[in-house]
Amino acid sequence: MDKIKNLADLRNLKDKLQSKTKLREKSEVPEQMIQVKVAMATCCIASGSRETMNYIVDELDKRNIDAVVTQTGCMGYCYAEPTVEVTLPGKEPVVFGYVDARKADEIIEKYIKAGTLVEGIIPVNYQKIENN
Amino acid sequence: MADYKIHMLVCGGTGCKSSQSQILAEHLRTEIKNQGLDDFAQVVGTGCFGFCEKGPIVKIIPDNTFYTQVKPEDAKEIVEEHVVKGRKVSRLLYKDPKTEKIVMDSRGMEFYKKQMRIALRNCGVIDPENIEEYIARDGYSALGKVLTSMTPEETINVIKKAGLRGRGGAGFPTGLKWEITRQSPGSEKYVVCNADEGDPGAFMDRSILEGDPHSVIEAMAINGFCTGASNGLVYIRAEYPLAIERLKKAIEQARQYGLLGKNIFGTEFGFDITLRYGAGAFVCGEETALIHSMEGGRGEPTMKPPFPSVKGYLGKPTNVNNVETFASIPVIINKGWEWYNTIGTEKSKGTKVFALAGKVNNVGLIEVPMGITLREVIFEIGGGIKNGKKFKGVQIGGPSGGCLTYKHLDVPIDYESLIAAGAMMGSGGMIIMDEDDCMVDVAKYFLDFTVDESCGKCTPCRVGNKRMHELLTSITKGNGTEEDIDRLINLGNVIKDTSLCMLGQSAPNPVLSILDNFRDEYEAHIHDKKCPSGVCKALMRYEIVEENCCGCTACARACPVGAITGERKEVHRIDPALCIKCGACLDRCKFNAVIVN
């Protein structure tokens, strides 16, 4: 391990390490962030949702977009797996179906970055009971 | 390598560790490996989350899932359900005791809503054994900033303007102390961290050292730069093995990274830290006694002045600060005194860590902004009194503090208000008592502690406290007289006025404040020879209600000393002279015929 010889060394090291604990800081203020939920039940995993989640997390990071990506249980749209729910700050959640890497890329570029809707939205046909 | 998508934070504080949290963490790691998710989820051992009541705690990030009382056997289910399938394990989730609702996100917990974590900012968030996680959270940047862009005077000024006061109990302005040490002549000076936490039921300093040791190391180095010291000493009690282990590791890592040692951040400044172990004497928390103990002498206090800032360890100027005070320093430097100044009350700035203990629902470690009321702490953060009982009193400031009652519930917590109410901030122990606690017995308990811990140097403390203890004992045995109350008050005031150190000066506080607030309980013991809470055994009388007794002889057979007499199918009697008040008859009687008075 190299010694920290000056302030610049410390800052570089911090920049390099920051991502390690960033997730913990982000989770304290998720409503100010873009929240992405990836359905991760058996059916979803079988359809490749874990790859989708990994892709989304890595790509958001590469493109410098601050977001919290969580996994969730089955959303009920098993026919359209992998499904991904995106909540932009102050907006209603939107659920996308058949999200593979290509679709994820489109969602990031168009919906997350610019706020324009893309094809593949599943109309929400249920209400959620928020219990906290 | 890509970053982890899920962080599983497992509490590794002493409390949770003693409930197998380490084995739990191992199990979680194994399960994650078995599922092939090594790159996906990470298990981190952290410091205390504060919610010790329901430990071991596992918090899952980023969705803030808060699992309580998790056993090693639960690891498989958590990984299979939560990590693999994204379904929370609802049986382990925290349930709000008032609404009976499951809390999905830890931010929704009453326990955390009113807290503000400054000294505890990294406790329960980072792995204390990994300096990189501390650096990732801005660690050592305050030291870097001070060394490369500020003068010692400027730094001291920031601390002064921030209004930080000593968190060890007395509340002396920290910046002023630093300034005095800086101005004291001497080529060799010392920085001492007082980690000799001795109040019964208090574990603030231990948790900070266990959960975030680097914050203390960083602050000590900053202090060294400001005062002109190049040696730091941590006086820590040997009963804190985990804190010692983590502190040692942290010091070693800081040395490896060049953050301790010579030429820190490429400057002329060098600093290093060594540990000194205390044997667990309460009086060694007093700074002069602490210094004598470090020098190898007896842990006895001496007259002040000279203050340690002028003439301390080995006769050199020594800056002694408490763990929590140090832990607050790096944040103040980073965020500025203006920010710190907005928190708290006019004369008490910032936050204070308290260890909630006793008959409160959420026993644990909390950090609250100064000025919050006792009611908010006990009934909102603390979740109210256990088993729906009635609140009776709260002992603040440990054995040197005072006992406050319901009429003080709206007193704001700051140094001045607490003293005006008859208690003191102390180091942060808060023991809550309910209707079942006898206040005379509580006073006796705390005095018992100080009698044991008195170093014996001065007569008022050594003899006076012993006499007070005897008076209290005789009251709890039903032998008290009206004059005893006056004797207690007089004696207490003499001890307060004539003892050398704070231990003696504050030892009578619990007795006197309880006399102020619960005089009726003393009087009940003295005049009616009764203990209203049914704690003092000597004042209890077991009796048999004639109407209810059917003469089944069950009680007589249960009595181990043969104090109960009576023929079959006739009313039985208890001989008070023989009765040892064990309660066996009460447990055995099926007809509610045995009562306690």
XYZ file of C-alpha atoms in Angstrom:
729
model
C 0.000 0.000 0.000
C 1.305 3.423 -0.954
C 1.465 6.001 1.773
C -0.631 9.110 1.553
C 1.947 11.808 1.047
C -0.236 14.808 0.440
C -3.799 16.008 0.244
C -4.072 15.126 -3.447
C -3.223 11.506 -2.603
C -6.044 11.392 -0.084
C -8.521 12.917 -2.535
C -7.565 10.478 -5.273
C -7.921 7.582 -2.888
C -11.273 8.902 -1.722
C -12.540 9.217 -5.294
C -11.445 5.690 -5.961
C -13.082 4.330 -2.813
C -16.155 6.500 -2.702
C -18.337 4.119 -4.662
C -17.766 1.473 -2.001
C -19.896 3.210 0.579
C -21.920 5.480 -1.681
C -24.815 3.060 -1.831
C -25.188 3.396 1.952
C -25.375 7.169 1.736
C -27.810 7.136 -1.149
C -30.161 4.825 0.661
C -30.713 7.536 3.276
C -32.411 9.829 0.745
C -33.936 7.603 -1.950
C -36.835 9.952 -2.683
C -34.392 12.536 -3.983
C -32.902 9.963 -6.310
C -33.969 8.119 -9.363
C -35.217 4.823 -8.047
C -35.065 1.705 -10.146
C -36.660 -1.513 -8.961
C -35.890 -4.718 -10.741
C -38.285 -7.611 -10.193
C -36.284 -10.542 -9.011
C -38.526 -13.524 -8.410
C -37.878 -16.991 -9.834
C -39.673 -16.194 -13.097
C -37.782 -12.943 -13.492
C -34.387 -14.451 -12.755
C -35.125 -17.211 -15.262
C -35.810 -14.526 -17.856
C -32.537 -12.788 -17.123
C -33.417 -10.096 -14.591
C -30.161 -10.438 -12.714
C -28.201 -9.641 -15.880
C -30.551 -6.724 -16.469
C -29.994 -5.429 -12.935
C -26.232 -5.745 -13.180
C -26.302 -3.984 -16.535
C -28.436 -1.125 -15.204
C -26.288 -0.608 -12.107
C -23.042 -0.626 -14.064
C -24.334 1.585 -16.857
C -25.865 4.181 -14.509
C -22.536 4.321 -12.772
C -20.606 4.676 -16.040
C -22.922 7.416 -17.252
C -22.669 9.235 -13.906
C -26.330 9.045 -13.034
C -27.152 9.046 -9.325
C -29.751 6.396 -8.730
C -30.719 3.720 -6.262
C -31.267 0.322 -7.788
C -33.099 -2.182 -5.640
C -34.551 -5.560 -6.295
C -38.060 -6.503 -5.459
C -40.331 -9.522 -5.507
C -42.580 -10.566 -8.376
C -44.532 -7.652 -9.795
C -47.096 -9.964 -11.326
C -46.298 -9.387 -14.984
C -44.565 -12.701 -15.420
C -45.365 -12.734 -19.146
C -43.289 -9.597 -19.642
C -40.186 -10.422 -17.608
C -37.744 -8.980 -16.882
C -39.771 -6.073 -15.558
C -38.295 -2.854 -14.208
C -40.024 -0.049 -12.311
C -38.542 3.422 -12.593
C -39.500 6.316 -10.298
C -38.160 9.730 -11.203
C -38.154 12.199 -8.287
C -41.620 13.686 -7.857
C -43.187 11.445 -10.503
C -45.361 8.357 -10.493
C -43.573 5.046 -10.927
C -43.511 3.591 -14.443
C -43.141 -0.121 -15.144
C -41.358 -1.386 -18.232
C -41.575 -4.947 -19.552
C -39.210 -7.199 -21.524
C -36.195 -5.238 -20.335
C -33.029 -6.728 -21.737
C -29.748 -4.859 -22.034
C -30.835 -3.083 -25.242
C -34.140 -1.987 -23.731
C -32.378 -0.941 -20.523
C -30.042 1.229 -22.521
C -33.026 2.889 -24.187
C -34.751 3.452 -20.831
C -31.650 5.054 -19.367
C -31.014 7.278 -22.358
C -34.572 8.329 -23.072
C -36.641 8.041 -19.896
C -34.138 8.478 -17.104
C -32.005 11.104 -18.788
C -34.598 13.023 -20.777
C -37.927 12.057 -19.260
C -39.452 10.987 -22.566
C -41.461 7.811 -22.429
C -40.397 4.829 -24.442
C -42.364 1.864 -25.710
C -42.901 -1.136 -23.553
C -44.687 0.496 -20.616
C -47.022 -1.771 -18.763
C -50.120 0.100 -17.657
C -50.371 -0.092 -13.895
C -53.505 -1.967 -13.027
C -53.116 -2.261 -9.307
C -52.873 -0.038 -6.280
C -50.165 -0.335 -3.691
C -50.684 -0.235 0.037
C -47.769 1.654 1.459
C -47.241 0.439 4.956
C -44.733 2.855 6.257
C -14.264 -4.868 -10.111
C -17.817 -3.719 -10.144
C -19.333 -2.493 -6.927
C -21.710 -4.554 -4.881
C -25.391 -4.070 -5.536
C -26.485 -5.064 -2.087
C -24.768 -4.296 1.192
C -25.722 -6.363 4.204
C -24.659 -4.458 7.306
C -24.352 -6.696 10.331
C -23.891 -5.048 13.719
C -20.575 -6.006 15.285
C -20.851 -3.988 18.490
C -20.279 -5.703 21.825
C -24.015 -6.131 22.420
C -24.868 -7.791 19.122
C -21.597 -9.705 19.042
C -22.466 -11.360 22.323
C -25.672 -12.532 20.633
C -23.677 -14.317 17.931
C -23.699 -11.599 15.278
C -20.259 -12.661 14.134
C -21.368 -16.213 13.460
C -24.405 -14.750 11.714
C -22.148 -12.682 9.439
C -20.120 -15.793 8.626
C -23.292 -17.709 7.766
C -24.483 -14.893 5.525
C -21.151 -14.903 3.678
C -21.284 -18.664 3.199
C -24.853 -18.531 1.917
C -24.037 -15.756 -0.519
C -21.123 -17.780 -1.786
C -23.288 -20.878 -2.123
C -25.697 -18.917 -4.273
C -22.845 -17.673 -6.424
C -23.598 -14.083 -5.563
C -20.153 -13.071 -4.287
C -19.953 -10.185 -6.737
C -23.507 -9.111 -6.130
C -23.921 -8.814 -2.372
C -21.454 -7.869 0.336
C -21.575 -8.581 4.066
C -20.085 -5.791 6.205
C -19.483 -5.971 9.941
C -20.220 -2.502 11.307
C -20.332 -0.664 14.610
C -23.393 -0.201 16.768
C -26.740 0.728 15.187
C -27.936 1.873 18.587
C -31.002 -0.321 18.569
C -29.472 -2.720 21.043
C -32.856 -3.748 22.450
C -33.509 -5.935 19.427
C -30.028 -7.063 18.430
C -28.434 -8.627 16.488
C -29.363 -6.205 13.745
C -28.941 -6.756 10.024
C -29.617 -3.786 7.768
C -29.856 -4.310 4.053
C -28.887 -1.482 1.737
C -30.151 0.104 -0.526
C -33.737 -0.639 0.484
C -33.115 0.042 4.222
C -34.530 -3.245 5.365
C -34.066 -3.529 9.119
C -33.993 -7.090 10.422
C -33.995 -7.514 14.195
C -33.027 -10.354 16.531
C -31.501 -12.278 13.681
C -30.035 -15.668 14.514
C -27.308 -17.455 12.554
C -29.978 -19.965 11.422
C -31.853 -17.153 9.684
C -28.977 -16.461 7.295
C -30.108 -18.986 4.704
C -33.624 -17.620 4.530
C -32.443 -14.015 4.282
C -30.124 -14.803 1.409
C -32.566 -17.073 -0.431
C -35.542 -14.781 -0.025
C -34.171 -11.268 0.142
C -30.989 -11.380 -1.876
C -31.995 -13.916 -4.471
C -35.690 -13.216 -4.878
C -36.071 -9.694 -3.593
C -38.682 -10.634 -1.006
C -38.306 -9.302 2.534
C -38.435 -11.847 5.325
C -41.351 -10.322 7.171
C -41.029 -12.320 10.382
C -37.657 -10.668 11.049
C -38.695 -7.123 10.189
C -39.054 -4.577 12.963
C -42.608 -4.152 14.151
C -43.681 -0.874 15.655
C -44.858 -1.767 19.171
C -47.516 0.953 19.210
C -49.145 0.436 15.840
C -48.221 -3.266 15.535
C -47.294 -2.519 11.932
C -44.265 -3.928 10.210
C -41.728 -1.255 9.288
C -40.380 -1.835 5.777
C -37.864 1.017 5.707
C -35.711 1.777 8.749
C -36.237 5.475 8.154
C -39.821 4.916 9.231
C -38.770 3.824 12.715
C -39.736 6.158 15.565
C -36.378 5.323 17.110
C -34.456 7.060 14.337
C -36.831 9.864 13.368
C -35.704 12.433 15.940
C -32.069 11.430 16.060
C -29.249 13.328 14.505
C -26.041 11.430 14.170
C -22.832 13.437 14.203
C -20.497 11.665 16.615
C -22.131 8.386 15.590
C -22.165 9.270 11.875
C -20.218 6.197 10.868
C -21.470 3.777 13.508
C -23.555 1.162 11.764
C -22.519 2.471 8.367
C -18.883 1.537 7.833
C -16.647 -1.375 8.672
C -14.553 -0.008 11.565
C -11.721 -2.387 10.762
C -11.292 -1.018 7.266
C -9.675 2.405 6.969
C -10.720 2.599 3.303
C -14.390 2.779 4.222
C -13.595 5.645 6.578
C -11.650 7.447 3.862
C -14.502 6.861 1.418
C -16.753 8.750 3.842
C -14.503 11.818 3.905
C -12.220 10.389 6.576
C -8.940 12.168 7.285
C -9.935 15.018 4.973
C -10.357 17.296 8.003
C -6.820 16.482 9.096
C -5.606 17.100 5.551
C -7.440 20.397 5.380
C -6.094 21.601 8.727
C -2.499 20.585 8.022
C -2.293 22.004 4.536
C -4.456 25.117 4.617
C -5.027 26.281 8.180
C -2.970 27.550 11.096
C -3.416 26.104 14.602
C -5.000 29.390 15.691
C -7.508 29.294 12.844
C -8.414 25.721 13.666
C -8.873 26.474 17.364
C -11.022 29.406 16.362
C -13.309 27.156 14.345
C -13.790 24.878 17.338
C -14.398 27.850 19.608
C -16.941 29.416 17.290
C -18.683 26.085 16.799
C -19.445 26.171 20.524
C -18.454 22.557 21.142
C -18.301 21.709 24.855
C -16.719 18.741 26.584
C -18.916 15.682 26.262
C -17.365 13.906 29.239
C -19.776 15.652 31.549
C -18.642 19.022 32.763
C -19.202 20.844 29.478
C -16.023 22.919 29.453
C -15.616 24.791 26.123
C -13.387 22.567 23.988
C -11.819 25.330 21.909
C -10.815 27.217 25.035
C -9.158 24.120 26.469
C -7.185 23.691 23.245
C -6.139 27.307 23.343
C -4.927 27.089 26.947
C -2.896 23.981 26.116
C -1.459 25.703 23.057
C -0.463 28.768 25.062
C 1.095 26.784 27.916
C 4.849 26.953 27.572
C 6.675 23.695 26.967
C 8.424 21.970 24.112
C 6.772 18.651 24.830
C 3.006 18.352 25.085
C 0.500 15.532 25.089
C -2.949 14.785 23.740
C -4.984 12.406 25.863
C -8.232 10.759 24.924
C -10.288 9.909 27.972
C -11.935 6.586 27.184
C -12.413 5.626 30.819
C -16.153 5.433 30.640
C -17.426 4.380 34.037
C -21.068 5.341 34.557
C -23.283 2.342 35.207
C -25.315 1.662 32.080
C -23.300 3.961 29.812
C -21.628 2.768 26.624
C -21.360 5.808 24.336
C -17.592 5.977 24.174
C -17.213 2.255 23.810
C -19.578 2.241 20.844
C -17.787 5.098 19.112
C -14.413 3.400 19.530
C -15.874 0.116 18.344
C -17.786 1.601 15.449
C -15.620 4.449 14.240
C -12.135 4.448 15.810
C -10.586 6.493 13.018
C -12.684 9.559 13.822
C -11.036 9.700 17.260
C -7.553 9.123 15.831
C -8.061 11.861 13.246
C -9.316 14.331 15.854
C -6.422 13.573 18.205
C -3.966 14.341 15.417
C -5.800 17.605 14.700
C -5.557 18.419 18.389
C -1.843 17.608 18.341
C -1.367 20.036 15.472
C -3.296 22.752 17.306
C -1.649 22.372 20.692
C 1.859 21.507 19.523
C 1.837 17.915 20.741
C 3.290 15.027 18.815
C 2.256 12.250 21.171
C -1.239 11.022 21.783
C -2.390 8.625 24.476
C -5.718 6.869 24.760
C -6.594 5.918 28.312
C -9.045 3.085 27.854
C -10.412 0.636 30.351
C -9.265 -2.920 29.983
C -12.884 -4.109 30.228
C -13.414 -2.932 26.662
C -11.508 -5.634 24.766
C -13.321 -5.144 21.447
C -12.814 -1.382 21.490
C -9.123 -1.900 22.277
C -8.734 -4.417 19.474
C -10.388 -2.164 16.889
C -8.504 0.901 18.078
C -5.207 -0.961 17.798
C -6.077 -2.108 14.287
C -7.119 1.399 13.313
C -3.881 2.938 14.628
C -1.879 0.325 12.737
C -3.761 1.052 9.490
C -3.391 4.796 9.937
C 0.363 4.293 10.298
C 0.471 2.163 7.145
C -1.312 4.872 5.198
C 1.048 7.523 6.527
C -1.764 9.247 8.424
C 0.080 8.738 11.701
C 3.827 8.979 12.024
C 6.237 11.509 10.609
C 5.531 14.139 7.969
C 1.784 13.649 7.735
C 0.411 14.965 4.418
C 3.927 15.938 3.470
C 4.152 18.545 6.223
C 6.547 18.926 9.116
C 3.891 17.683 11.482
C 4.272 14.251 13.003
C 1.979 12.488 15.436
C 1.524 9.042 16.901
C -0.790 7.373 19.376
C -0.261 4.733 22.045
C -2.752 3.043 24.352
C -2.830 2.996 28.142
C -5.111 0.606 29.970
C -7.154 1.489 32.996
C -8.183 -1.123 35.521
C -11.745 0.120 35.652
C -11.718 2.566 38.526
C -14.489 5.147 38.230
C -12.346 7.901 39.716
C -9.814 7.546 36.877
C -12.302 9.265 34.590
C -11.383 12.418 36.500
C -8.580 13.946 34.467
C -5.963 14.432 37.187
C -6.542 10.903 38.523
C -6.366 9.607 34.957
C -3.001 11.266 34.436
C -1.616 9.849 37.691
C -2.795 6.419 36.665
C -1.055 6.791 33.279
C 2.127 7.810 35.026
C 2.031 4.591 36.969
C 0.855 6.122 40.223
C -2.345 5.587 42.163
C -5.470 6.776 40.456
C -6.083 9.627 42.872
C -7.170 13.117 41.914
C -5.148 16.158 42.888
C -6.023 19.815 43.316
C -6.769 21.932 40.258
C -5.171 24.320 39.355
C -2.745 23.563 37.929
C -4.998 22.183 35.205
C -3.686 19.405 32.982
C -3.637 21.900 30.107
C -0.834 23.636 31.996
C 0.801 20.825 33.938
C -0.420 17.336 33.102
C 1.129 14.051 32.024
C 4.773 13.929 33.223
C 4.347 17.536 34.254
C 3.900 18.639 30.624
C 0.908 20.526 29.189
C -1.706 17.923 28.368
C -4.981 18.291 26.533
C -7.527 15.785 27.845
C -10.757 15.324 25.891
C -13.426 12.702 25.940
C -14.032 10.226 23.082
C -17.308 11.781 21.984
C -15.807 15.290 21.958
C -13.039 14.080 19.666
C -15.457 12.214 17.406
C -17.336 15.459 16.714
C -14.220 17.398 15.643
C -13.618 16.175 12.047
C -17.219 16.938 11.031
C -17.001 20.446 12.433
C -13.806 21.118 10.470
C -15.319 19.709 7.276
C -18.723 21.301 7.474
C -17.732 24.511 9.233
C -18.613 26.067 12.576
C -21.575 27.919 11.033
C -23.285 24.633 10.310
C -22.575 23.228 13.779
C -23.777 26.424 15.347
C -27.265 25.989 13.943
C -27.726 22.743 15.877
C -28.690 22.798 19.520
C -29.547 25.622 21.909
C -27.978 28.981 22.569
C -25.336 27.788 25.010
C -25.230 24.089 24.193
C -24.397 23.457 20.567
C -24.474 20.267 18.593
C -25.670 16.848 19.568
C -25.238 14.532 22.528
C -25.068 10.768 22.601
C -27.065 9.018 25.311
C -27.201 5.422 26.403
C -30.845 4.682 27.131
C -31.211 2.012 29.764
C -33.675 0.781 32.335
C -37.416 0.365 31.930
C -37.742 1.853 28.466
C -38.885 -0.047 25.384
C -36.004 0.853 23.071
C -32.896 0.325 25.144
C -29.947 1.503 23.099
C -27.640 4.211 21.925
C -29.041 7.464 20.586
C -27.717 10.795 19.422
C -30.003 13.809 19.647
C -29.664 17.525 19.045
C -29.299 19.541 22.263
C -32.528 21.132 23.357
C -34.701 18.104 22.692
C -36.957 17.366 25.663
C -36.807 14.394 27.973
C -40.332 13.534 26.885
C -39.269 13.217 23.254
C -36.292 11.073 24.209
C -38.156 8.744 26.540
C -41.531 8.454 24.852
C -40.750 8.908 21.165
C -37.223 7.666 20.594
C -37.299 5.374 23.595
C -40.769 4.128 22.713
C -42.183 4.713 26.206
C -42.093 2.582 29.326
C -41.871 -1.186 29.180
C -45.001 -3.296 29.659
C -47.266 -0.236 29.692
C -46.174 0.755 33.204
C -46.125 4.297 34.504
C -43.013 6.466 34.195
C -41.531 7.436 37.528
C -38.108 8.968 37.128
C -34.993 9.240 35.040
C -31.439 9.291 36.346
C -29.275 11.492 34.144
C -25.548 11.859 34.485
C -24.916 8.545 36.181
C -23.988 8.331 39.848
C -22.955 11.997 39.796
C -26.177 13.169 38.243
C -29.647 13.613 39.516
C -32.979 11.951 39.290
C -35.714 13.862 37.511
C -39.410 13.116 37.532
C -42.487 13.556 35.329
C -42.667 17.261 36.100
C -39.313 17.664 34.359
C -40.344 15.831 31.207
C -40.452 19.023 29.178
C -37.055 20.255 30.318
C -34.836 20.754 27.267
C -31.669 18.692 27.372
C -28.751 21.102 27.558
C -26.021 21.716 30.126
C -27.669 24.650 31.899
C -31.274 23.428 31.970
C -30.301 20.075 33.402
C -28.291 21.673 36.185
C -31.165 24.046 36.926
C -33.467 21.044 37.183
C -31.129 19.381 39.684
C -29.374 16.884 37.433
C -26.427 17.182 35.053
C -25.511 16.220 31.525
C -22.773 13.881 32.674
C -21.310 11.614 30.094
C -24.686 10.509 28.793
C -26.094 7.676 30.835
C -29.880 7.803 31.068
C -31.578 5.267 33.275
C -35.352 5.215 33.196
C -37.396 4.034 36.170
C -41.024 2.954 36.331
C -43.640 2.647 39.076
C -42.082 -0.572 40.344
C -38.816 1.094 41.298
C -38.323 2.274 44.872
C -36.540 5.613 44.736
C -34.908 5.214 48.144
C -33.461 1.962 46.896
C -32.279 3.671 43.698
C -30.524 6.363 45.731
C -28.922 3.626 47.795
C -27.799 1.823 44.645
C -25.978 4.850 43.232
C -24.438 5.679 46.579
C -23.338 2.085 46.882
C -21.482 2.611 43.625
C -19.722 5.805 44.730
C -18.826 4.339 48.137
C -17.114 1.485 46.288
C -15.427 3.782 43.817
C -14.258 6.494 46.204
C -10.471 6.529 46.136
C -10.377 7.271 49.861
C -8.186 10.311 49.629
C -10.476 12.819 51.341
C -12.525 12.256 54.450
C -15.863 13.777 53.421
C -16.099 11.418 50.473
C -14.599 8.353 52.122
C -16.427 8.582 55.445
C -19.328 10.862 54.618
C -20.697 8.762 51.783
C -20.398 5.661 53.901
C -22.449 7.325 56.648
C -25.053 8.437 54.114
C -25.225 4.892 52.858
C -25.797 3.639 56.406
C -28.628 6.122 56.892
C -30.268 4.998 53.660
C -29.869 1.354 54.598
C -31.530 1.943 57.931
C -34.409 3.769 56.206
C -34.966 0.896 53.786
C -35.027 -1.471 56.754
C -37.734 0.531 58.468
C -35.508 1.987 61.160
C -35.450 5.533 59.782
C -36.447 8.561 61.849
C -37.640 12.033 60.885
C -34.216 13.498 61.715
C -32.567 11.180 59.199
C -33.842 13.300 56.322
C -32.209 16.429 57.745
C -29.054 14.478 58.462
C -28.915 13.284 54.862
C -29.365 16.807 53.555
C -26.726 18.307 55.864
C -24.223 15.555 55.332
C -24.786 15.619 51.593
C -24.133 19.323 51.394
C -20.968 19.027 53.486
C -19.625 16.289 51.200
C -20.433 18.378 48.142
C -18.705 21.432 49.556
C -15.591 19.841 50.940
C -14.558 17.009 48.605
C -11.562 17.505 46.362
C -12.755 16.069 43.076
C -16.017 15.798 41.201
C -16.566 12.250 42.386
C -17.043 13.405 45.956
C -18.586 16.709 44.982
C -21.304 14.970 43.061
C -21.733 11.708 44.975
C -24.647 12.971 47.134
C -26.520 14.265 44.061
C -28.734 11.222 43.473
C -29.728 11.109 47.155
C -30.455 14.829 47.342
C -32.299 15.086 44.044
C -34.429 12.102 44.944
C -35.170 13.797 48.266
C -36.273 16.847 46.332
C -38.436 15.033 43.872
C -39.614 11.967 45.764
C -39.698 13.063 49.386
C -42.992 11.251 49.872
C -41.248 7.948 49.243
C -38.663 8.639 51.932
C -41.478 9.620 54.277
C -43.468 6.486 53.550
C -40.429 4.429 54.517
C -39.873 6.439 57.685
C -43.376 7.144 59.012
C -45.509 4.355 57.624
C -42.685 1.811 57.519
C -43.848 0.959 54.035
C -42.145 0.721 50.679
C -44.752 1.994 48.185
C -43.153 0.120 45.296
C -42.726 -3.101 47.222
C -38.987 -3.295 46.660
C -37.556 -2.985 50.175
C -37.938 -6.484 51.526
C -37.587 -5.563 55.151
C -40.710 -3.414 54.935
C -42.883 -6.017 53.303
C -45.356 -8.088 55.286
C -46.940 -11.235 53.988
C -50.410 -11.743 55.383
C -53.298 -14.140 54.903
C -56.759 -12.803 54.160
C -59.072 -14.789 56.411
C -62.083 -14.735 54.062
C -60.116 -16.205 51.194
C -58.206 -18.868 53.075
C -59.811 -22.300 52.822
C -57.167 -24.093 54.817
C -55.698 -26.138 51.980
C -52.246 -26.084 53.703
C -50.469 -25.491 50.384
C -48.772 -22.363 51.714
C -47.676 -24.009 54.926
C -46.105 -26.836 52.980
C -44.341 -24.381 50.683
C -42.920 -22.265 53.480
C -39.242 -23.154 53.870
C -38.953 -21.786 57.392
C -42.167 -23.038 58.946
C -43.567 -19.569 59.509
C -47.105 -20.563 58.524
C -49.310 -22.388 60.960
C -52.896 -23.620 60.829
C -54.910 -26.824 60.772
C -56.419 -28.313 57.631
C -59.617 -26.486 56.605
C -58.910 -23.711 59.045
C -57.557 -20.243 58.475
C -53.740 -20.136 58.358
C -51.465 -17.498 59.831
C -47.993 -16.178 58.996
C -45.635 -15.425 61.857
C -43.903 -12.187 60.830
C -40.985 -12.887 63.135
C -40.145 -16.091 61.283
C -41.154 -15.023 57.744
C -38.180 -14.460 55.401
C -40.356 -12.870 52.669
C -39.385 -15.328 50.019
C -42.818 -15.231 48.413
C -43.200 -19.012 48.123
C -46.627 -18.900 49.812
C -47.817 -16.188 47.472
C -46.832 -18.243 44.446
C -48.468 -21.386 45.806
C -51.827 -20.016 46.996
C -54.583 -20.573 44.442
C -57.219 -18.571 46.309
C -55.575 -15.129 46.443
C -55.463 -15.464 50.183
C -51.827 -14.427 50.555
C -51.200 -10.704 50.142
C -48.173 -8.447 50.508
C -48.368 -5.198 52.374
